[in-house]
Every structure is written in structure tokens, then in C-alpha cells.
Amino acid sequence: KANAWYASQPWLVGCNYIPANAVNQIEMWYKDTFSPDQIDKELGWAEGLGFNSLRVFLNSLVYENDPDGMKERIDKFLTLCHKHGIKPMLCLYDDCWNPESEYGLQPAPQPGVHNSGWLRDPTDSARQDTLTLYPKMEKYVKDLLTTFGQDERVLLWDLWNEPGGQGYECATLPLLKKVFQFAREANPSQPLTSGIWSQSPNFAPLNAFQLENSDVITYHTYAPLNVHSNMVNSLTMLNRPLLCTEYMARTLGSLFRDIMPYLKQKKIAAYNWGFVAGKTNTIFAWGKPLPDQAEPEVWFCDIYRRDGTPFDQAEIDTIKSMTH
């Protein structure tokens, strides 16, 4: 069924998307900072590049505080995507970056620091009390996957970004199992996935669960093509659709000109990290803050400046040659 679904799709190509004026997932979806005009403008640029999909992060704290408002904003976002010929995948949970978060207005980005405001979801403290957490997770997952579970504007559900990250390792596995259980009980029409991203032996139980329970296989690698292709060769043996849901970091040698043609040739979906340079500061490399610089000489991620001019016109030409 997954292979038949994938065969019916065009070559899926896009990016991990957050508007330039949002520092994190809460700022994107919070009622006072959700910005449809900004999103509409940027999705126009994505459409112009030939992107037909996006990977977009939700946030359970926004849902918990304002479930109906959150669903209205997701609906509005899907309407804007549809207008631009884009089908997004929606990502529910995330193990990356800041351990705690607060609902409401978000702090300003730290100058020169990659993803300084990005949030783990659920928070560290919420994970300490699973008696409270699991019912909240069940409500969030089932409500969204029921509300939008037959919606043709949604491509698929990415249930958890980089589970086990930030030192959690297999501590996230019981939570991930619950999320898959709740998602299966909601029974959406779209595929479910959670992407593998670490080759560490400590992640073997997590990776095995993700690969066994994902309808389509998603993976992340910011490595150059020779390493990337080795990863693909091992995953191809599973005989299921492959989607690369994070790649492209210029200073690590993961480049559009190398990776994109390879992924297209293999009909592997291609989602680079970042789109418009903004409050996430992902033009700066992780672990290498440059607080005194407006921008690094070579951007780590992202494609466009806030005014819509590209970081590198040659990259735009490469992308368009793949998508048009």
C-alpha cells in the first residue's frame, strides 16, 4: 500500500519550513504571532522554485492551550499551501534543542546561534510524569489525525523528529511507541513515519522500531554524497518508499548540486533544512556560534534572504533544473 501510494506521487521536493519571523514552533503557531501574509509570500517563493512539499513542525503546547485555534491555523496554513501547489508533511513531536518551553510570546533569537529558540516537545519536565503526559499526547495526536486524517492537503504525518536526540537515546522509545499507537488508533488516510538519523549502536532499538512501524521510510543525513548514498543503499533493502527529510549543510559538504540529482534519480523525496534566513539563525552552523557576525561567509542552511534574493544564484539554477 505504501509503495502504491508513493508511486502515485510526483517526485516530492521541498524544504523544512518555518517562516522567517518565527524563532520556533510556538511562535509559528501561537495566535498572536501566526502570520499568514508572511507565510503566503514565502510559499510563493517555494512555488517559484518548483517545491511541491514542505516539512512543517507543530507544537503540542500551543494545542494544549488553544486546541480549536491551533486547528483553525493549521487549516489556514493548509489552504495557503494548496494555493501554491504544495502538500506538507506535518511533524508532531521533536527531541531537539531547548529542553523547556513556555506558551505565549517567545524570546528573541540569540545572535549568531543556530536554532537558539527551537524547542523540544514534549518538554523535559513533562516527560517526568507520564501519567499526566500520555493522556495529553493521546488527545493531541488523535484530535489532529482525526481532524485532518482524511484531508487531501496533508501529505503524511511525521510523528517524531529525531527521537533520542539531546542525550535521550532510548528513553524516548516508550513515548514514541505510545504516539504510534495513538496514531494507528486514529487511522488517518495518510502514511505515518518517524525518521532515523543516528547510526550509533545506542540507537539500535529506536531505529528498529521506527523502521518496523513507519509506513514510509524517512531519514536524515547532512553528510556528503558518498556517505549519503551508503545510507540509501542499506535502507533500499527494506523495499519501501524512501524520503530524505533533512539534508543540505554547505560547510559539511551536503550540497544541492551533489545530493539533489542523486535523490531525483533514485526517486527519493528531498527536503533540505531551511528556506528563508530568519529568526532560527540556521545560516549559522550548529555548535559554532558567531555572535559578532551578521552572517557567516558560507551559510550553513537556508536558501533565500528575507527580501527574496538568494544566497547563491547557482543553487537556485540547480534546484530549478531539477524541479522544472
mmCIF file of N, CA, C and O in Angstrom, residues 28-31 34 58-80 90 92 103 138-149 151 153-154 157:
data_model
loop_
_atom_site.group_PDB
_atom_site.id
_atom_site.type_symbol
_atom_site.label_atom_id
_atom_site.label_comp_id
_atom_site.label_asym_id
_atom_site.label_seq_id
_atom_site.Cartn_x
_atom_site.Cartn_y
_atom_site.Cartn_z
ATOM 1 N N MET A 28 5.526 30.176 15.463
ATOM 2 C CA MET A 28 4.838 29.964 14.186
ATOM 3 C C MET A 28 3.333 29.797 14.382
ATOM 4 O O MET A 28 2.544 30.305 13.580
ATOM 5 N N TRP A 29 2.921 29.095 15.461
ATOM 6 C CA TRP A 29 1.521 28.679 15.599
ATOM 7 C C TRP A 29 0.725 29.440 16.657
ATOM 8 O O TRP A 29 -0.499 29.314 16.718
ATOM 9 N N TYR A 30 1.375 30.217 17.504
ATOM 10 C CA TYR A 30 0.687 30.974 18.561
ATOM 11 C C TYR A 30 -0.228 32.026 17.932
ATOM 12 O O TYR A 30 0.116 32.651 16.921
ATOM 13 N N LYS A 31 -1.376 32.232 18.536
ATOM 14 C CA LYS A 31 -2.414 33.073 17.914
ATOM 15 C C LYS A 31 -1.939 34.490 17.605
ATOM 16 O O LYS A 31 -2.321 35.070 16.581
ATOM 17 N N PHE A 34 1.120 34.035 14.671
ATOM 18 C CA PHE A 34 0.848 33.339 13.409
ATOM 19 C C PHE A 34 0.681 34.392 12.319
ATOM 20 O O PHE A 34 -0.033 35.374 12.495
ATOM 21 N N LEU A 58 4.746 21.153 14.164
ATOM 22 C CA LEU A 58 3.659 21.643 15.008
ATOM 23 C C LEU A 58 4.179 21.765 16.441
ATOM 24 O O LEU A 58 5.367 21.603 16.694
ATOM 25 N N ASN A 59 3.298 22.055 17.393
ATOM 26 C CA ASN A 59 3.719 22.129 18.791
ATOM 27 C C ASN A 59 2.552 21.793 19.705
ATOM 28 O O ASN A 59 1.484 22.393 19.611
ATOM 29 N N SER A 60 2.776 20.836 20.607
ATOM 30 C CA SER A 60 1.688 20.340 21.444
ATOM 31 C C SER A 60 1.277 21.339 22.529
ATOM 32 O O SER A 60 0.143 21.295 23.010
ATOM 33 N N LEU A 61 2.191 22.249 22.916
ATOM 34 C CA LEU A 61 1.849 23.233 23.950
ATOM 35 C C LEU A 61 0.842 24.256 23.418
ATOM 36 O O LEU A 61 -0.069 24.681 24.135
ATOM 37 N N VAL A 62 0.994 24.640 22.161
ATOM 38 C CA VAL A 62 0.011 25.533 21.542
ATOM 39 C C VAL A 62 -1.343 24.816 21.493
ATOM 40 O O VAL A 62 -2.382 25.388 21.848
ATOM 41 N N TYR A 63 -1.326 23.553 21.095
ATOM 42 C CA TYR A 63 -2.574 22.783 21.041
ATOM 43 C C TYR A 63 -3.214 22.681 22.425
ATOM 44 O O TYR A 63 -4.422 22.883 22.590
ATOM 45 N N GLU A 64 -2.410 22.377 23.429
ATOM 46 C CA GLU A 64 -2.929 22.185 24.789
ATOM 47 C C GLU A 64 -3.637 23.438 25.304
ATOM 48 O O GLU A 64 -4.673 23.361 25.971
ATOM 49 N N ASN A 65 -3.087 24.613 24.965
ATOM 50 C CA ASN A 65 -3.646 25.877 25.448
ATOM 51 C C ASN A 65 -4.760 26.424 24.574
ATOM 52 O O ASN A 65 -5.587 27.202 25.042
ATOM 53 N N ASP A 66 -4.764 26.028 23.298
ATOM 54 C CA ASP A 66 -5.707 26.627 22.349
ATOM 55 C C ASP A 66 -6.004 25.630 21.222
ATOM 56 O O ASP A 66 -5.656 25.885 20.066
ATOM 57 N N PRO A 67 -6.647 24.490 21.550
ATOM 58 C CA PRO A 67 -6.806 23.445 20.536
ATOM 59 C C PRO A 67 -7.597 23.889 19.314
ATOM 60 O O PRO A 67 -7.191 23.608 18.183
ATOM 61 N N ASP A 68 -8.702 24.584 19.532
ATOM 62 C CA ASP A 68 -9.515 24.989 18.378
ATOM 63 C C ASP A 68 -8.792 26.028 17.523
ATOM 64 O O ASP A 68 -8.829 25.971 16.294
ATOM 65 N N GLY A 69 -8.134 26.981 18.183
ATOM 66 C CA GLY A 69 -7.367 27.986 17.454
ATOM 67 C C GLY A 69 -6.232 27.363 16.651
ATOM 68 O O GLY A 69 -5.990 27.735 15.496
ATOM 69 N N MET A 70 -5.539 26.417 17.280
ATOM 70 C CA MET A 70 -4.439 25.726 16.588
ATOM 71 C C MET A 70 -4.953 25.024 15.331
ATOM 72 O O MET A 70 -4.357 25.135 14.248
ATOM 73 N N LYS A 71 -6.086 24.340 15.449
ATOM 74 C CA LYS A 71 -6.631 23.628 14.287
ATOM 75 C C LYS A 71 -7.085 24.606 13.198
ATOM 76 O O LYS A 71 -6.897 24.332 12.004
ATOM 77 N N GLU A 72 -7.628 25.736 13.600
ATOM 78 C CA GLU A 72 -8.005 26.756 12.608
ATOM 79 C C GLU A 72 -6.773 27.269 11.863
ATOM 80 O O GLU A 72 -6.809 27.492 10.641
ATOM 81 N N ARG A 73 -5.676 27.460 12.603
ATOM 82 C CA ARG A 73 -4.459 27.968 11.963
ATOM 83 C C ARG A 73 -3.832 26.906 11.064
ATOM 84 O O ARG A 73 -3.307 27.233 9.985
ATOM 85 N N ILE A 74 -3.874 25.654 11.483
ATOM 86 C CA ILE A 74 -3.390 24.581 10.599
ATOM 87 C C ILE A 74 -4.226 24.551 9.318
ATOM 88 O O ILE A 74 -3.684 24.441 8.205
ATOM 89 N N ASP A 75 -5.535 24.680 9.465
ATOM 90 C CA ASP A 75 -6.416 24.689 8.297
ATOM 91 C C ASP A 75 -6.054 25.849 7.363
ATOM 92 O O ASP A 75 -5.983 25.683 6.138
ATOM 93 N N LYS A 76 -5.813 27.024 7.946
ATOM 94 C CA LYS A 76 -5.421 28.194 7.156
ATOM 95 C C LYS A 76 -4.091 27.943 6.442
ATOM 96 O O LYS A 76 -3.924 28.274 5.256
ATOM 97 N N PHE A 77 -3.150 27.346 7.162
ATOM 98 C CA PHE A 77 -1.846 27.028 6.575
ATOM 99 C C PHE A 77 -2.010 26.047 5.403
ATOM 100 O O PHE A 77 -1.396 26.224 4.337
ATOM 101 N N LEU A 78 -2.835 25.033 5.589
ATOM 102 C CA LEU A 78 -3.060 24.057 4.516
ATOM 103 C C LEU A 78 -3.713 24.712 3.300
ATOM 104 O O LEU A 78 -3.406 24.365 2.150
ATOM 105 N N THR A 79 -4.598 25.669 3.553
ATOM 106 C CA THR A 79 -5.226 26.408 2.447
ATOM 107 C C THR A 79 -4.180 27.189 1.663
ATOM 108 O O THR A 79 -4.194 27.192 0.425
ATOM 109 N N LEU A 80 -3.251 27.835 2.381
ATOM 110 C CA LEU A 80 -2.176 28.578 1.715
ATOM 111 C C LEU A 80 -1.268 27.631 0.936
ATOM 112 O O LEU A 80 -0.866 27.940 -0.202
ATOM 113 N N LEU A 90 3.318 16.992 8.201
ATOM 114 C CA LEU A 90 3.228 17.669 9.489
ATOM 115 C C LEU A 90 3.913 16.822 10.552
ATOM 116 O O LEU A 90 3.643 15.626 10.671
ATOM 117 N N LEU A 92 4.782 16.115 14.527
ATOM 118 C CA LEU A 92 4.094 16.346 15.797
ATOM 119 C C LEU A 92 5.010 16.606 16.988
ATOM 120 O O LEU A 92 4.710 17.457 17.820
ATOM 121 N N TYR A 103 4.318 28.721 26.873
ATOM 122 C CA TYR A 103 3.292 29.195 25.941
ATOM 123 C C TYR A 103 3.271 30.716 25.943
ATOM 124 O O TYR A 103 3.498 31.352 26.965
ATOM 125 N N GLU A 138 -2.295 11.599 23.827
ATOM 126 C CA GLU A 138 -3.382 10.885 23.133
ATOM 127 C C GLU A 138 -4.396 11.875 22.549
ATOM 128 O O GLU A 138 -4.822 11.751 21.389
ATOM 129 N N LYS A 139 -4.745 12.892 23.327
ATOM 130 C CA LYS A 139 -5.721 13.883 22.856
ATOM 131 C C LYS A 139 -5.168 14.649 21.656
ATOM 132 O O LYS A 139 -5.855 14.839 20.639
ATOM 133 N N TYR A 140 -3.938 15.103 21.763
ATOM 134 C CA TYR A 140 -3.277 15.876 20.698
ATOM 135 C C TYR A 140 -3.180 15.067 19.401
ATOM 136 O O TYR A 140 -3.624 15.502 18.333
ATOM 137 N N VAL A 141 -2.616 13.864 19.514
ATOM 138 C CA VAL A 141 -2.403 13.030 18.326
ATOM 139 C C VAL A 141 -3.735 12.659 17.684
ATOM 140 O O VAL A 141 -3.930 12.817 16.473
ATOM 141 N N LYS A 142 -4.664 12.191 18.504
ATOM 142 C CA LYS A 142 -5.925 11.698 17.927
ATOM 143 C C LYS A 142 -6.780 12.831 17.377
ATOM 144 O O LYS A 142 -7.441 12.665 16.345
ATOM 145 N N ASP A 143 -6.771 13.977 18.034
ATOM 146 C CA ASP A 143 -7.579 15.092 17.529
ATOM 147 C C ASP A 143 -7.044 15.557 16.170
ATOM 148 O O ASP A 143 -7.801 15.689 15.202
ATOM 149 N N LEU A 144 -5.727 15.782 16.075
ATOM 150 C CA LEU A 144 -5.169 16.260 14.801
ATOM 151 C C LEU A 144 -5.294 15.216 13.699
ATOM 152 O O LEU A 144 -5.655 15.539 12.560
ATOM 153 N N LEU A 145 -5.033 13.954 14.025
ATOM 154 C CA LEU A 145 -5.064 12.907 12.995
ATOM 155 C C LEU A 145 -6.484 12.467 12.656
ATOM 156 O O LEU A 145 -6.701 11.780 11.661
ATOM 157 N N THR A 146 -7.454 12.885 13.461
ATOM 158 C CA THR A 146 -8.859 12.692 13.099
ATOM 159 C C THR A 146 -9.359 13.900 12.310
ATOM 160 O O THR A 146 -9.977 13.751 11.255
ATOM 161 N N THR A 147 -9.052 15.103 12.815
ATOM 162 C CA THR A 147 -9.494 16.333 12.143
ATOM 163 C C THR A 147 -8.956 16.421 10.717
ATOM 164 O O THR A 147 -9.681 16.775 9.786
ATOM 165 N N PHE A 148 -7.666 16.085 10.547
ATOM 166 C CA PHE A 148 -7.026 16.236 9.231
ATOM 167 C C PHE A 148 -6.660 14.892 8.597
ATOM 168 O O PHE A 148 -5.962 14.860 7.580
ATOM 169 N N GLY A 149 -7.155 13.819 9.172
ATOM 170 C CA GLY A 149 -6.738 12.478 8.752
ATOM 171 C C GLY A 149 -7.261 12.034 7.395
ATOM 172 O O GLY A 149 -6.750 11.069 6.823
ATOM 173 N N ASP A 151 -7.761 14.565 5.047
ATOM 174 C CA ASP A 151 -7.584 15.820 4.317
ATOM 175 C C ASP A 151 -6.523 15.636 3.232
ATOM 176 O O ASP A 151 -5.352 15.375 3.529
ATOM 177 N N ARG A 153 -5.019 17.666 1.545
ATOM 178 C CA ARG A 153 -3.964 18.688 1.541
ATOM 179 C C ARG A 153 -2.760 18.265 2.375
ATOM 180 O O ARG A 153 -1.685 18.876 2.270
ATOM 181 N N VAL A 154 -2.907 17.227 3.213
ATOM 182 C CA VAL A 154 -1.807 16.736 4.061
ATOM 183 C C VAL A 154 -1.152 15.545 3.373
ATOM 184 O O VAL A 154 -1.829 14.569 3.035
ATOM 185 N N TRP A 157 2.133 12.148 7.969
ATOM 186 C CA TRP A 157 2.384 12.551 9.360
ATOM 187 C C TRP A 157 3.753 12.039 9.790
ATOM 188 O O TRP A 157 4.003 10.837 9.773
#
